[in-house]
XYZ file of C-alpha atoms in Angstrom:
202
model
C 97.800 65.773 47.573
C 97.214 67.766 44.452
C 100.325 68.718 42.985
C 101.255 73.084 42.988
C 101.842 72.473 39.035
C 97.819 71.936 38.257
C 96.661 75.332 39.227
C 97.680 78.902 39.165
C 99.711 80.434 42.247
C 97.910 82.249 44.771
C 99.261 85.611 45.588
C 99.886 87.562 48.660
C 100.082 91.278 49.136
C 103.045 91.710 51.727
C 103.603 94.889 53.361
C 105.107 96.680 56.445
C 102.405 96.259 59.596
C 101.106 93.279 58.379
C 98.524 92.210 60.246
C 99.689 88.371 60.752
C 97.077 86.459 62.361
C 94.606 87.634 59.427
C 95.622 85.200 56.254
C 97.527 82.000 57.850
C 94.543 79.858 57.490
C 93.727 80.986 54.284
C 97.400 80.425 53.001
C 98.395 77.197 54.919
C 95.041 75.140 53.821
C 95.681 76.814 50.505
C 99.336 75.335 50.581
C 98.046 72.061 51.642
C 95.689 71.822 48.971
C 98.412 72.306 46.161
C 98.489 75.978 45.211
C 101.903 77.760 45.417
C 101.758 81.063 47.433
C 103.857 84.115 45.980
C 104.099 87.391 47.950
C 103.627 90.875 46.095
C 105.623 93.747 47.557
C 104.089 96.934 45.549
C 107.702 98.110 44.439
C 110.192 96.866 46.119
C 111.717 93.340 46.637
C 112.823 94.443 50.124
C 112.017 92.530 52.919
C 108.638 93.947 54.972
C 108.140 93.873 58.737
C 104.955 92.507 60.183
C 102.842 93.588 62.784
C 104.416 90.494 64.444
C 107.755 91.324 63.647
C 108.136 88.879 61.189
C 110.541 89.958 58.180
C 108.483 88.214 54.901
C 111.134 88.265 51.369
C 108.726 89.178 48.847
C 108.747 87.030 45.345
C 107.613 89.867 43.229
C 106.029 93.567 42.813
C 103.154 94.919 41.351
C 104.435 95.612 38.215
C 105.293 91.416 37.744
C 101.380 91.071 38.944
C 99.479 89.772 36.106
C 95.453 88.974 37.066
C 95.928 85.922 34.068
C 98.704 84.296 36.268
C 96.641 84.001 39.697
C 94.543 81.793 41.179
C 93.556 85.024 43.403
C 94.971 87.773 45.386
C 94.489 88.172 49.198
C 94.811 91.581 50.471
C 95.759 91.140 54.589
C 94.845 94.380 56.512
C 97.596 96.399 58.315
C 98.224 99.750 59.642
C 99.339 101.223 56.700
C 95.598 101.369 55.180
C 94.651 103.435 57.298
C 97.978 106.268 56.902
C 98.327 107.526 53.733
C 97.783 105.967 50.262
C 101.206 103.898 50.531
C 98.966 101.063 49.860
C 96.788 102.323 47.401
C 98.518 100.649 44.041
C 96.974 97.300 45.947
C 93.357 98.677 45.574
C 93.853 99.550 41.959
C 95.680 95.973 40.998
C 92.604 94.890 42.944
C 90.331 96.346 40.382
C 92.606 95.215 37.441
C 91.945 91.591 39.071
C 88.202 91.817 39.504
C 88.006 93.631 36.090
C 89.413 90.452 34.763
C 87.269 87.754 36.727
C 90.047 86.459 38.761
C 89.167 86.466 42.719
C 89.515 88.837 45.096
C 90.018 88.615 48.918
C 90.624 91.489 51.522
C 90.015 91.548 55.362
C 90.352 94.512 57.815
C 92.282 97.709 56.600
C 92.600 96.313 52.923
C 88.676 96.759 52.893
C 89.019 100.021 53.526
C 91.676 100.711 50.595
C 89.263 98.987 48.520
C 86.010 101.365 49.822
C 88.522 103.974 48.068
C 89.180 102.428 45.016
C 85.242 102.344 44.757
C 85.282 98.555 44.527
C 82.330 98.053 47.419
C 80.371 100.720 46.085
C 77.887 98.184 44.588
C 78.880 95.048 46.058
C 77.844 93.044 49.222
C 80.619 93.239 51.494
C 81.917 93.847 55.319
C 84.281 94.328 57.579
C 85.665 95.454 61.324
C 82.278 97.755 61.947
C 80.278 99.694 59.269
C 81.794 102.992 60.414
C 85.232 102.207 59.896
C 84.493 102.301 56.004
C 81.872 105.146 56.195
C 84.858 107.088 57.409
C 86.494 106.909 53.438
C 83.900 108.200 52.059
C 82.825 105.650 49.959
C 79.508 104.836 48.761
C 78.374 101.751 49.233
C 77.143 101.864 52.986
C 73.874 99.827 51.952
C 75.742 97.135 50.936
C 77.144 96.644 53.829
C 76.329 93.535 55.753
C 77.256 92.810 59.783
C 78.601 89.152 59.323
C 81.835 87.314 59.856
C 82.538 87.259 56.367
C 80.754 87.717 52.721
C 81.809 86.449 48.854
C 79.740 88.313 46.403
C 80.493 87.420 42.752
C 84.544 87.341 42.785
C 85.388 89.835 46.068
C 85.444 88.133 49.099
C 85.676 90.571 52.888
C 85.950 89.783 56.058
C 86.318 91.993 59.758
C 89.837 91.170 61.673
C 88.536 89.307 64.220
C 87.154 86.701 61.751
C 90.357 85.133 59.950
C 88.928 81.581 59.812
C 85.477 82.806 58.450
C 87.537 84.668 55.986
C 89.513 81.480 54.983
C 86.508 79.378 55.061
C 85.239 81.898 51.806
C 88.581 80.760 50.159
C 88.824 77.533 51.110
C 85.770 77.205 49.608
C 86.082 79.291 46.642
C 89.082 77.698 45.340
C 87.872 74.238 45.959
C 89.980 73.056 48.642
C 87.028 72.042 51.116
C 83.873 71.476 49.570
C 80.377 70.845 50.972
C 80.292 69.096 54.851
C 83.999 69.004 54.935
C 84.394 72.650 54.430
C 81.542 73.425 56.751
C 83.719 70.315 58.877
C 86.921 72.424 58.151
C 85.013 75.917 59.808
C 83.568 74.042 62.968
C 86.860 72.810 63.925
C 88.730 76.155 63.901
C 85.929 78.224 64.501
C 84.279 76.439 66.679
C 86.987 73.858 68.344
C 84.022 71.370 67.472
C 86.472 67.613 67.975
C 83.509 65.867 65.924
C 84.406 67.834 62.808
C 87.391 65.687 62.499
C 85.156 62.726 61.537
C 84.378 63.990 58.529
C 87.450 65.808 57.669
C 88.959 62.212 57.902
C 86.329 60.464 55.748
């Protein structure tokens, strides 16, 4: 096991109606792997209240958030996307991380928040159903692609129904799987496939 000291934390936007299910592959394979993961509140070091129920203590805000410090920043969906712009300082420190070359990963509502911030506008992307992000306006509707999940460049988006397709694009990007054991890794979550575990094990 690599030790958390070698890279750069990993960081987590936490927020009221968290959508659980969404990001625990991504962070616990991420864990496993070595990289420390440090949940961002946007101002407030208050706990927040998943959709679950689950009360998360938050490390640090937004204003602590420096793109030069991460490893990457995953943007969970949740309820609040889609009810005001309480979320919206996530879709701009998105764009202060992408503007800097450091990865980007959002799934469900968060790709919405980032359809406002103008961040799909010209890049490959998806999410629940092609609608859902017509409805903000946005512009980048022929970019859109129907598929579990898509990395283009340093953004990474996935639909909620698709949470280990979304942490197979992380697992991969940040080098925890590589190559047949990644594609191993995705068949025997995705897929329940007891062969994979061959060559995870090899």
């Amino acid at each position: 096991m690599t030790s958390n000291s070698e890279f750069a934390p990993v960081h987590l936007a936490v927020y009221d109606t968290l959508a659980d299910w969404e990001t625990g592959y991504a962070t616990a394979f991420l864990a496993r792997a070595g990289y420390e993961i440090r949940t961002v509140a946007a101002d407030s070091l208050d706990p927040v209240t998943t959709a679950g129920g689950v009360r998360i203590q938050p490390d640090l805000t937004l204003a602590d958030l420096r793109p030069e410090d991460s490893a990457l920043l995953i943007l969970p969906g949740a309820d609040l996307w889609d009810a005001g712009d309480d979320l919206a300082p996530f879709g701009r420190a998105a764009r202060a991380f992408l503007d800097a070359d450091v990865p980007v990963a959002a799934i469900c509502g968060a790709t919405a928040g980032l359809a406002r911030e103008g961040l799909l506008d010209e890049r490959t992307h998806t999410s629940a159903v092609s609608f859902y992000l017509a409805a903000t306006g946005y512009k980048g509707a022929e970019r859109y692609v129907d598929v579990d999940a898509v990395t283009d460049g340093r953004l990474t988006t996935a639909g909620p129904t698709e949470p280990v397709a979304f942490a197979r694009e992380i697992l991969g990007r940040l080098g925890a799987f590589e190559g047949a054991k990644l594609d191993a890794w995705y068949r025997l979550f995705h897929d329940s496939d007891a062969s994979a575990y061959e060559v995870l094990e090899s």
